[in-house]
Coordinates of C-alpha atoms and ligand atoms in Angstrom, one line a residue:
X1 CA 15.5 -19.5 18.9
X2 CA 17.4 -21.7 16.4
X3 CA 18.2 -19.7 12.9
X4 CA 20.6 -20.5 10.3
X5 CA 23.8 -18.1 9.8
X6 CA 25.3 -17.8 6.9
X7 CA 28.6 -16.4 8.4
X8 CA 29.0 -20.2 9.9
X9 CA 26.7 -22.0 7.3
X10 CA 24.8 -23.6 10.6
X11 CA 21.9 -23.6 12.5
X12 CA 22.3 -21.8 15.6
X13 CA 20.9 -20.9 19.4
X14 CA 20.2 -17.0 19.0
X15 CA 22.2 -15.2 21.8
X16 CA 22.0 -11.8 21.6
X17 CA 24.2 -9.6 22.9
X18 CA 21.5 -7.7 24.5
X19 CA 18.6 -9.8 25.2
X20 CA 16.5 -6.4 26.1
X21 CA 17.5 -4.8 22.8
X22 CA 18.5 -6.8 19.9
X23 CA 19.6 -5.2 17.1
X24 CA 18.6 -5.7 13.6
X25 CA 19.3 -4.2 10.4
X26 CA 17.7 -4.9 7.0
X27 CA 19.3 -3.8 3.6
X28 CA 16.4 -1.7 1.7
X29 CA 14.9 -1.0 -1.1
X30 CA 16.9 0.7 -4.6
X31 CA 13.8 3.1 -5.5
X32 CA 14.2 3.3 -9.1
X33 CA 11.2 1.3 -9.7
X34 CA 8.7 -0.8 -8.0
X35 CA 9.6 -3.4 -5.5
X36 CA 8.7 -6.9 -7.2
X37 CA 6.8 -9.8 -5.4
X38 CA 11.1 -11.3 -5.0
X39 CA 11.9 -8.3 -3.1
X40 CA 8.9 -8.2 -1.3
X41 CA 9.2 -12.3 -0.4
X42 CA 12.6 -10.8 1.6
X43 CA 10.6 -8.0 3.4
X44 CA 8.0 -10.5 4.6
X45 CA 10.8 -12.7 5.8
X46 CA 12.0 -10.2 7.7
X47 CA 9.1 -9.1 9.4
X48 CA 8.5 -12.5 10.1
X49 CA 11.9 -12.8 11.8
X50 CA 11.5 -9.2 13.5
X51 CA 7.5 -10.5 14.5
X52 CA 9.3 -14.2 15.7
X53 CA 11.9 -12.6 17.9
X54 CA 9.0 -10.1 19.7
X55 CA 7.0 -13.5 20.3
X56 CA 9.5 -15.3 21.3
X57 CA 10.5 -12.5 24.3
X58 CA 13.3 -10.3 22.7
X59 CA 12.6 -6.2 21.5
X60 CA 13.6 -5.1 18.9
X61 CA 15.6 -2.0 17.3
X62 CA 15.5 -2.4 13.4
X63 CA 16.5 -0.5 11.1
X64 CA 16.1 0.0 7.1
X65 CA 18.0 2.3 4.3
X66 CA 16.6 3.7 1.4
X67 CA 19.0 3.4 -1.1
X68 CA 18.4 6.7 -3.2
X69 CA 21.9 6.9 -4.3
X70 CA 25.0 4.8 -5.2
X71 CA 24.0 1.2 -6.2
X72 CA 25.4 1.0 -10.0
X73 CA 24.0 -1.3 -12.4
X74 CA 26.2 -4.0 -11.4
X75 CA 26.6 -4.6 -7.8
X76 CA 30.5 -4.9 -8.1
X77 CA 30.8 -1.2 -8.9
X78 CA 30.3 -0.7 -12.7
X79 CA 27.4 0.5 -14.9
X80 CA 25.3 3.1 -14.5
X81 CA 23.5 4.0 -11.3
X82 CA 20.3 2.5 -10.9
X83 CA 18.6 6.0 -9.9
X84 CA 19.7 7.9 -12.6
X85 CA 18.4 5.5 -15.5
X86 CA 14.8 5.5 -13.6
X87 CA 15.1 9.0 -13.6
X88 CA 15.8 8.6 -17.3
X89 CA 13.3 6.1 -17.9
X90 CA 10.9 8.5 -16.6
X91 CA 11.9 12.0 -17.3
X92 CA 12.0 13.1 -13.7
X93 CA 14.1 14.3 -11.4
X94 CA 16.5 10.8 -9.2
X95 CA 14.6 12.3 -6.2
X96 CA 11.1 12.5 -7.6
X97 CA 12.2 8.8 -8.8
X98 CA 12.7 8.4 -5.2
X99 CA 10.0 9.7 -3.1
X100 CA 7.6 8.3 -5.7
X101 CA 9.0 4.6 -5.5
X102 CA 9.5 5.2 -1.5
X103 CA 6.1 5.8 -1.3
X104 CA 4.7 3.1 -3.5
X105 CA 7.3 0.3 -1.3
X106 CA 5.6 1.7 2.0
X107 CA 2.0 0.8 0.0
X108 CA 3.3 -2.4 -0.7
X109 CA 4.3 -2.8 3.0
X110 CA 1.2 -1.7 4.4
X111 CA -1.0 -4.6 2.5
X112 CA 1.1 -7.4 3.1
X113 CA 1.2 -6.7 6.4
X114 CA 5.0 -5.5 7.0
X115 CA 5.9 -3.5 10.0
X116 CA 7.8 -0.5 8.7
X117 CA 11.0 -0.4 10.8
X118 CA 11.4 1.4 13.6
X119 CA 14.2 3.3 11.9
X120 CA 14.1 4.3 7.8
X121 CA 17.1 6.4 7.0
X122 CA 17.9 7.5 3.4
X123 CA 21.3 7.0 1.9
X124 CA 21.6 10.6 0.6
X125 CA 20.9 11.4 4.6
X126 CA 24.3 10.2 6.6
X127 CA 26.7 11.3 3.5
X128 CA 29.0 12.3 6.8
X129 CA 29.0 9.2 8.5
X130 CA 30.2 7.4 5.0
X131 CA 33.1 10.4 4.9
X132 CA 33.8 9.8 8.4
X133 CA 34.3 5.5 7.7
X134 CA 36.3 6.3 4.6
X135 CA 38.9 8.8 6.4
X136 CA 39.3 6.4 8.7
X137 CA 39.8 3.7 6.0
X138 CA 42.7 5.7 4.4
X139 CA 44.2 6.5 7.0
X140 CA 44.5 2.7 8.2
X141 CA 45.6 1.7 4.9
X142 CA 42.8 -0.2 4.1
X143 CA 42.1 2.2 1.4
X144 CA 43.6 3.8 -1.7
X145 CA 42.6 6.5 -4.2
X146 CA 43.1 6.0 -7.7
X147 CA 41.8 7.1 -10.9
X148 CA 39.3 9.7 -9.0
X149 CA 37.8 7.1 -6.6
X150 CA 38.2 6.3 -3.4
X151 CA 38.6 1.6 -2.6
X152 CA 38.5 -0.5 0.1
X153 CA 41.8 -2.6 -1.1
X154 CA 41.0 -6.5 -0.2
X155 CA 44.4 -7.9 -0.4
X156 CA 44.7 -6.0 3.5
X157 CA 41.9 -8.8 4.6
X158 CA 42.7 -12.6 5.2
X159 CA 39.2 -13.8 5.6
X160 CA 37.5 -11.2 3.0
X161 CA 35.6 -14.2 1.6
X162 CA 34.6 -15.3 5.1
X163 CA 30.6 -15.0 4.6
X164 CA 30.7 -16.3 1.3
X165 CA 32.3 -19.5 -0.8
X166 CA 33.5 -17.4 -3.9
X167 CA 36.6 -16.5 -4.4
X168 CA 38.1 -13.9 -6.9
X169 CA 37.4 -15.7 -10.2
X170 CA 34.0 -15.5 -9.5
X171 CA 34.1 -12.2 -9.0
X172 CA 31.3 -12.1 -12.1
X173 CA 28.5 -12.7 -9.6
X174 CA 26.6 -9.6 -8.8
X175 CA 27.3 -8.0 -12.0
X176 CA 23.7 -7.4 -13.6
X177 CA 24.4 -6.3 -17.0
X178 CA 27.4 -5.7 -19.5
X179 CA 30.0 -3.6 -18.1
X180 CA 33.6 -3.0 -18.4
X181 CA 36.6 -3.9 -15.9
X182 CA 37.4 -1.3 -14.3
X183 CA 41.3 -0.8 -15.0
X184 CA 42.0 1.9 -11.3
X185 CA 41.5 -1.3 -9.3
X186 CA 44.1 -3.0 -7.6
X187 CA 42.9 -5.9 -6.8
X188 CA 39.9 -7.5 -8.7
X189 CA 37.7 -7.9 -5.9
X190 CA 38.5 -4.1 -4.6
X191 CA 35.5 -1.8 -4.5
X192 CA 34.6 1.6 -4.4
X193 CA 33.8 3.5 -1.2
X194 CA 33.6 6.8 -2.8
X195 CA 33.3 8.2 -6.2
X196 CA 34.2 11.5 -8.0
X197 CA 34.6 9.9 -11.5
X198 CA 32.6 8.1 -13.3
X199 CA 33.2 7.0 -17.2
X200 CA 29.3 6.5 -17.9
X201 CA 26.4 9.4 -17.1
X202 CA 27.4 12.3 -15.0
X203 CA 26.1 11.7 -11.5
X204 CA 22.9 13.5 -9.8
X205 CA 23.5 14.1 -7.2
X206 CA 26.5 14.9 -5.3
X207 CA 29.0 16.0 -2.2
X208 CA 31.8 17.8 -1.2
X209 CA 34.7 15.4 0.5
X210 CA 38.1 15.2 1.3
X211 CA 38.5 13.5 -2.4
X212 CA 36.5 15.8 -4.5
X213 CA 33.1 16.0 -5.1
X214 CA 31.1 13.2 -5.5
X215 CA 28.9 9.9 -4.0
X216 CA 29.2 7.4 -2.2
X217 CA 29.6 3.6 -2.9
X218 CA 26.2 1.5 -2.5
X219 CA 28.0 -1.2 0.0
X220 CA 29.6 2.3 2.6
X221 CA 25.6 2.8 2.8
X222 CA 24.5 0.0 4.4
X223 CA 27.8 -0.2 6.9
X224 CA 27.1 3.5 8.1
X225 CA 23.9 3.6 8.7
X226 CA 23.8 0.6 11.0
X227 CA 26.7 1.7 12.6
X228 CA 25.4 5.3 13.1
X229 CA 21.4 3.7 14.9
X230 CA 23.1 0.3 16.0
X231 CA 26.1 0.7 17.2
X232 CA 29.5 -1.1 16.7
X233 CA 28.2 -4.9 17.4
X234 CA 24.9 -5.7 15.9
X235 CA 23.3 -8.8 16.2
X236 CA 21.7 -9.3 12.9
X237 CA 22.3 -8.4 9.6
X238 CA 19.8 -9.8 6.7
X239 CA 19.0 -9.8 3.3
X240 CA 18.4 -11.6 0.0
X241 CA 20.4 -14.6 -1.0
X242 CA 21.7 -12.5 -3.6
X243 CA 23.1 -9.4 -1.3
X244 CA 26.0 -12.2 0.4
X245 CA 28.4 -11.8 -2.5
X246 CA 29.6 -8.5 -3.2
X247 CA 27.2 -7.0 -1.1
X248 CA 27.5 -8.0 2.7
X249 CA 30.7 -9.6 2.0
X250 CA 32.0 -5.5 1.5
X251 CA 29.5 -4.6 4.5
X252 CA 31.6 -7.1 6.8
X253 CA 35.1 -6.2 5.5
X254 CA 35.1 -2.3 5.5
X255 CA 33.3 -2.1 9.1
X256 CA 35.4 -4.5 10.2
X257 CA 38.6 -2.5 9.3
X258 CA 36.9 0.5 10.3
X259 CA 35.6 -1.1 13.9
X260 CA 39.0 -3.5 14.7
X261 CA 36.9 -5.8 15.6
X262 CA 33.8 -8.1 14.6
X263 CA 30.9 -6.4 13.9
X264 CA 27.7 -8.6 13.2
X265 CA 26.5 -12.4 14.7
X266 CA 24.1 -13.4 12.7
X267 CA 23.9 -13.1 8.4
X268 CA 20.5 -14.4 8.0
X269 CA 19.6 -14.3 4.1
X270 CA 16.6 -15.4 2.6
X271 CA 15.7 -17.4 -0.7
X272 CA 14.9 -15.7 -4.0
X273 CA 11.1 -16.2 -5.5
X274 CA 11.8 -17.6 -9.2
X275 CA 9.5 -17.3 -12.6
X276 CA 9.6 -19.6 -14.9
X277 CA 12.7 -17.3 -16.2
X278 CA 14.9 -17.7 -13.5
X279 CA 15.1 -15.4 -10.5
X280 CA 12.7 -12.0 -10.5
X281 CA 14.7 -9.1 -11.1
X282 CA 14.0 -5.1 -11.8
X283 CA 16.6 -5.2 -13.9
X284 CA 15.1 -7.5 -16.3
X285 CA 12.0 -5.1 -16.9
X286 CA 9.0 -7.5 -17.2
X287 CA 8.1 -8.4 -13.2
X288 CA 5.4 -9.0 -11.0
X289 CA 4.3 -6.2 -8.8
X290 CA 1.4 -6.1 -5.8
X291 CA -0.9 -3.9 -7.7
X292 CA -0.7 -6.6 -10.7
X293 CA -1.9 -9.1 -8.5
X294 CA -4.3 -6.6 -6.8
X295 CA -5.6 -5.6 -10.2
X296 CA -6.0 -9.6 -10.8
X297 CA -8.1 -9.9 -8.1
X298 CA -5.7 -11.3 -5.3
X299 CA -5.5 -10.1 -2.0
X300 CA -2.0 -9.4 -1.0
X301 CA -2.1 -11.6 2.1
X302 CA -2.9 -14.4 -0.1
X303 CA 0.6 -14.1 -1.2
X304 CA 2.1 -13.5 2.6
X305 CA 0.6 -16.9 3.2
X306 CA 2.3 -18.5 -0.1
X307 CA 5.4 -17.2 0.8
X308 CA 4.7 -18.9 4.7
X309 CA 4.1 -22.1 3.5
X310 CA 7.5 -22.5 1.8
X311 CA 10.7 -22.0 4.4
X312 CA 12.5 -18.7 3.7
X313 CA 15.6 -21.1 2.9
X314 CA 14.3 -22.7 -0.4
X315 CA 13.7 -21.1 -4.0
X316 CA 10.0 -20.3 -3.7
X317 CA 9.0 -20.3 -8.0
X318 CA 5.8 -18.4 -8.5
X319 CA 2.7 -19.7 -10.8
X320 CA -0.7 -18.0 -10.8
X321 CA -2.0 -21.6 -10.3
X322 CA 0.0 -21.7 -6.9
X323 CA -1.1 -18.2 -6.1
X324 CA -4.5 -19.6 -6.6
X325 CA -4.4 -22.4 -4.7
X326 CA -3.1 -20.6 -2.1
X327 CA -5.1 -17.5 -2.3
X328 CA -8.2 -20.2 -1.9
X329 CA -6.8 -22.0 1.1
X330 CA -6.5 -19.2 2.6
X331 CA -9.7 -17.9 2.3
X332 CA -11.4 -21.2 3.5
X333 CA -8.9 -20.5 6.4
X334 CA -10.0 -17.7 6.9
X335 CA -13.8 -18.8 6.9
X336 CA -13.2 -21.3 9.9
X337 CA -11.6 -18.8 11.3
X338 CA -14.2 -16.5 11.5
X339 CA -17.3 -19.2 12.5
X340 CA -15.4 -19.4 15.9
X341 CA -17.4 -18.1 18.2
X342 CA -15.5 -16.4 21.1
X343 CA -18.2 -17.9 23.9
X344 CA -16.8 -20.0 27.2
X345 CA -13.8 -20.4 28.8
X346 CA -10.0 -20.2 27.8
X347 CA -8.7 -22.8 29.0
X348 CA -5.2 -21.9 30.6
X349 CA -3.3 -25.6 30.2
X350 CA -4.7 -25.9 26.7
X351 CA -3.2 -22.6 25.5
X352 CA 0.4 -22.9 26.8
X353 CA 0.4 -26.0 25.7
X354 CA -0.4 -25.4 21.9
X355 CA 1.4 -22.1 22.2
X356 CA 4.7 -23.8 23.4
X357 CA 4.5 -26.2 20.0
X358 CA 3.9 -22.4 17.8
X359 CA 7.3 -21.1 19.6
X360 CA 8.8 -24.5 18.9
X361 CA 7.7 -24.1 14.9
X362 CA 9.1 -20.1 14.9
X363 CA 12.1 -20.9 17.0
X364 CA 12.8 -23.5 14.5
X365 CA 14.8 -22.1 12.2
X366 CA 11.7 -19.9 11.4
X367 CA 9.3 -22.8 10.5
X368 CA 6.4 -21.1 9.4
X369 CA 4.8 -24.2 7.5
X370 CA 4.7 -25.9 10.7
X371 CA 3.0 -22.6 12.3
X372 CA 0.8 -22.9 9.9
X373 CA -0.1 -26.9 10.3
X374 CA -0.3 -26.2 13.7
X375 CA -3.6 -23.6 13.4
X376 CA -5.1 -26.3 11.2
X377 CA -4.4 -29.0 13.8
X378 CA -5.9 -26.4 16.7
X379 CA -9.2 -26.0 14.3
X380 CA -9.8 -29.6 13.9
X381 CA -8.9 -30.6 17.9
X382 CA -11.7 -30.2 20.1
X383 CA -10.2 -27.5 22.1
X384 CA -13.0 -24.7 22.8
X385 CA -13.7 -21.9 20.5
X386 CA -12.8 -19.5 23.1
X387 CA -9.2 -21.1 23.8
X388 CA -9.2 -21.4 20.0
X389 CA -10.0 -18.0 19.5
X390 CA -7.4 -16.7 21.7
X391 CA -4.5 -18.9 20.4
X392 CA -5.2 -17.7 16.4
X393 CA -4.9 -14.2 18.1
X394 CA -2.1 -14.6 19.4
X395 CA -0.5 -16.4 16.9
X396 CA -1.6 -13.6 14.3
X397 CA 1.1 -11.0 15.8
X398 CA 3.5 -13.3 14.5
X399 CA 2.4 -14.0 11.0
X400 CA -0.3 -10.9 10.3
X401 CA -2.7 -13.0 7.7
X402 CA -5.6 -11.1 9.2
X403 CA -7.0 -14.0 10.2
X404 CA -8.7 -12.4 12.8
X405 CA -10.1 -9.2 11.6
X406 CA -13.6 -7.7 12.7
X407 CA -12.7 -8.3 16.7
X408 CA -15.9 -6.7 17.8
X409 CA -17.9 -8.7 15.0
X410 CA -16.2 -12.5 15.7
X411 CA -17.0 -11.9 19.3
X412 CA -20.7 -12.2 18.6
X413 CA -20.5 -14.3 14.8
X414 CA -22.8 -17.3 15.6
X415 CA -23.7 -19.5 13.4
X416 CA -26.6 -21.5 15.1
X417 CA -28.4 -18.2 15.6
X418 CA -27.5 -17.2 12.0
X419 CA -29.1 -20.4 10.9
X420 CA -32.2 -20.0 13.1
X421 CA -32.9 -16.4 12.0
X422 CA -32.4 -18.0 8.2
X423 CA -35.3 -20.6 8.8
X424 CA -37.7 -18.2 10.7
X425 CA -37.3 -16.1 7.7
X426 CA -38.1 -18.8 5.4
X427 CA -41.3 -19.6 7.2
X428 CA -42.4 -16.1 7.3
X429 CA -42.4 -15.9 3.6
X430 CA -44.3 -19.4 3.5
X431 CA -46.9 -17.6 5.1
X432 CA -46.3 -14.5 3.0
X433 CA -45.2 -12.3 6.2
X434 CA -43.3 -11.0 4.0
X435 CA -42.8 -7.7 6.2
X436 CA -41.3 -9.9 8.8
X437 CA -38.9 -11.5 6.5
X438 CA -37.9 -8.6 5.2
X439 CA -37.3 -7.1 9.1
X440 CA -34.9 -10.4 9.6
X441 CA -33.4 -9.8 6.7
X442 CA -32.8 -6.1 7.6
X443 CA -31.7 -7.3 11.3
X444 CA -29.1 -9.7 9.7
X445 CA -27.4 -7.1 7.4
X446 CA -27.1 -5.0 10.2
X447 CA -24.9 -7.4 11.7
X448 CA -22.5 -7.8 8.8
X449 CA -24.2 -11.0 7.8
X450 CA -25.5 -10.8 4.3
X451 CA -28.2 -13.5 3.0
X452 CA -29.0 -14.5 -0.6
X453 CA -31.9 -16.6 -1.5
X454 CA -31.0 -19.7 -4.6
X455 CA -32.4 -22.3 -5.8
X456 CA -30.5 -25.1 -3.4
X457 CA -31.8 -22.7 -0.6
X458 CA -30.4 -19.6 1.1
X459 CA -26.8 -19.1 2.0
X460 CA -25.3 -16.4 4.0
X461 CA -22.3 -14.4 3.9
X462 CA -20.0 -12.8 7.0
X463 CA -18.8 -9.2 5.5
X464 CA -15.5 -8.2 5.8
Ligands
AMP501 P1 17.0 -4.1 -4.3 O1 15.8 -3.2 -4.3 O2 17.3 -4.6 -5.7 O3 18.2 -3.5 -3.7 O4 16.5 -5.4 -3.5 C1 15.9 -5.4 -2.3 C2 15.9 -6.7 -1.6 O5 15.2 -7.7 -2.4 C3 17.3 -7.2 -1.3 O6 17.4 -7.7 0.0 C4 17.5 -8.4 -2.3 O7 18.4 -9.3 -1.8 C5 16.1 -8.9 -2.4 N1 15.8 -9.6 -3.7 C6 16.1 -9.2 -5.0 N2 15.6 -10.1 -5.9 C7 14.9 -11.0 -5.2 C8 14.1 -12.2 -5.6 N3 13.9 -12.5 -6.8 N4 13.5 -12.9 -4.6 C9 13.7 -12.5 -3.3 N5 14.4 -11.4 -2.9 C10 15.0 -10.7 -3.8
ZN502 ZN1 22.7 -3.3 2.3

């Protein structure tokens, strides 16, 4: 598999450094509020990468935090933390903010088709294995306390700006709202593995430690709980475009300290979905969640398959007239789809030969456009239904649009015979057997095939 990595701003072979077990981690969800289609556009990456990587021949161990605790307003450190003003917001407790916003992610997940991890570990549930890092860390001198806090100190690192092209003016990216400089810094780009202090609201929730009592930074998250389920060398490390800079670039430089050597291969990051206002952000209040475009009407897959026929690498900017073109291409996709009829043969040569060009189109950097051609290009050919049948199948473990749904049903949807049972029907009520029409009828619906008479004649329907 070729993939681009941001650590070397290339595309790349994939070589593991276990093919039997590659490891995977994915930066999760701040449940303060509901995930937005943006966030979501990263998850079905993901999964997509996860899915690609199982086609292609390679398990995989993934993992996923929960961050319930720790990520401030603005990602370099400052502001207020994001769980407390949802708690705020809503006059509930940061962990009924949580489980309720955990909860309604997993939803999410579950209609567009995203494989929950394997592991899902909560921030507020490895408070040791941060404590643990951050001993270490001070010990090593890559860390200082000042001012009640506990930071990594940057000057230590020569490549601390290795995943990234910013440098310390620009240190303004990541920051999310107004906020203050925050004068017990040494250096500008330093940033907080623990804190007891905190200028703004008193903190929830909260630990003993070696420093006092208090939480931990949002980036010492991430880095312990891959550490603790992954080990010291993962293979991949992913995320939104917009976790690189401070986010991963702190992930790489304090488990890098902490390890003494490198720590992750492969940075994959994926685009941001835009509105017409710029990039979708909680933060900015007014976004698009899955139960809007549920309550619209749209199914949720009709979305996954928006999001797959743009690569993960490009600014995807959502319109309700995309949505609806796709959401309609999808369901005509879907139609075809479901006239095969899953009679005959497969034919052996046939298969590997289209299913070499879909591992091409994955193992391309992800290509899930070209995936998608390619079932268009298998429907028109005039490969068998049965071989046809078999490849969408297969394919459908990698990109879960449910194009094959009622497995039992497909296996026996055919339209010839639908057709014939249509026109018998229409001659029995010629010759006002109208008992046997209705029997037809009756026989049809049990079959999940539902017909409706019109004035051009009458059409049929396959039930989902
Ligand atoms: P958060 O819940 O804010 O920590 O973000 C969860 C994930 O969504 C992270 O991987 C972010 O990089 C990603 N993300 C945030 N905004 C967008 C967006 N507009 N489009 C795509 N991904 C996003
Ligand atoms: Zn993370």
């Amino acid at each position: 598999m070729k993939i681009f990595n941001t650590l070397t701003k290339s595309v790349e072979e994939f070589v593991p450094n276990d093919a039997s077990c590659v490891t995977m981690y994915t930066c999760g969800p701040t449940v303060y509020h509901f995930a937005h289609i943006g966030n979501l556009r990263t998850y079905i990456f993901e999964d997509i990468l996860e899915k690609s990587l199982n086609y292609l021949g390679y398990p995989v161990k993934r993992v996923m935090n929960i961050t319930d605790v720790g990520h401030l307003a603005s990602d370099s450190d400052s502001g207020e933390d994001k769980m407390l003003k949802g708690a705020k917001r809503e006059n509930k407790s940061v962990l009924e903010i949580a489980a309720f916003y955990t909860e309604a992610f997993q939803k999410d997940t579950e209609s567009l088709n995203i494989k929950w991890p394997e592991i899902v570990s909560k921030a507020t549930d490895n408070i040791e294995e941060y404590i643990q890092i951050i001993t270490k860390l001070l010990e090593d001198g890559y860390a200082y306390q000042s001012g009640g806090n506990v930071y990594f100190d940057t000057s230590k690192l020569a490549d601390y700006y290795k995943l990234t092209n910013h440098h310390v003016d620009d240190m303004v990216i990541g920051v999310r709202e107004g906020v203050e400089e925050d004068s017990s810094k040494r250096n500008q780009a330093d940033f907080v593995l623990w804190f007891t202090k905190s200028k703004f609201e008193d903190q929830a929730l909260k630990w003993n430690s070696p420093w006092g009592v208090g939480y931990p930074g949002w980036h010492i998250e991430c880095s312990g709980i891959s550490m603790k389920y992954l080990g010291e060398n993962l293979d991949i490390h992913c995320g939104g475009v917009d976790n690189i800079f401070p986010h991963h670039t702190n992930e790489i430089a304090q488990s890098e300290a902490y390890l003494g050597h490198k720590w992750c291969n492969y940075w994959i990051h994926g685009e941001h979905l835009n509105d017409a206002m710029g990039k979708m952000a909680k933060s900015k209040g007014d976004f698009l969640t899955i139960s809007l475009l549920k309550e619209k009407g749209y199914n949720p897959l009709a979305y996954r398959f928006m999001c797959l026929n743009t690569s993960y690498r490009k600014v995807l900017v959502f319109s309700y007239e995309s949505l609806e073109n796709a959401s309609q291409a999808y369901q005509k996709l879907k139609n075809k789809v479901c006239a095969l009829k899953q009679v005959g043969e497969i034919k052996e040569d046939v298969f590997l030969s289209f299913d070499n060009q879909f591992k091409e189109a994955i193992g391309n950097d992800l290509n899930t456009a070209n995936a998608i051609t390619l079932i268009y290009d298998l429907l028109k050919s005039d490969v068998n239904d049965a071989t046809k049948y078999a490849l969408i199948k297969a394919w459908d473990r990698v990109l879960s649009l449910d194009l094959i749904q009622l497995e039992e049903f497909s296996s026996f949807v055919d339209t010839k015979y639908i057709e014939e049972q249509i026109a018998r029907r229409t001659e029995a009520k010629k010759n006002k057997n109208y008992a046997l029409a209705d029997e037809i009828r009756s026989s049809l619906e049990s079959q999940g095939i539902s017909i409706k008479d019109t004035r051009e004649g009458t059409t049929y329907e396959i039930k989902k």
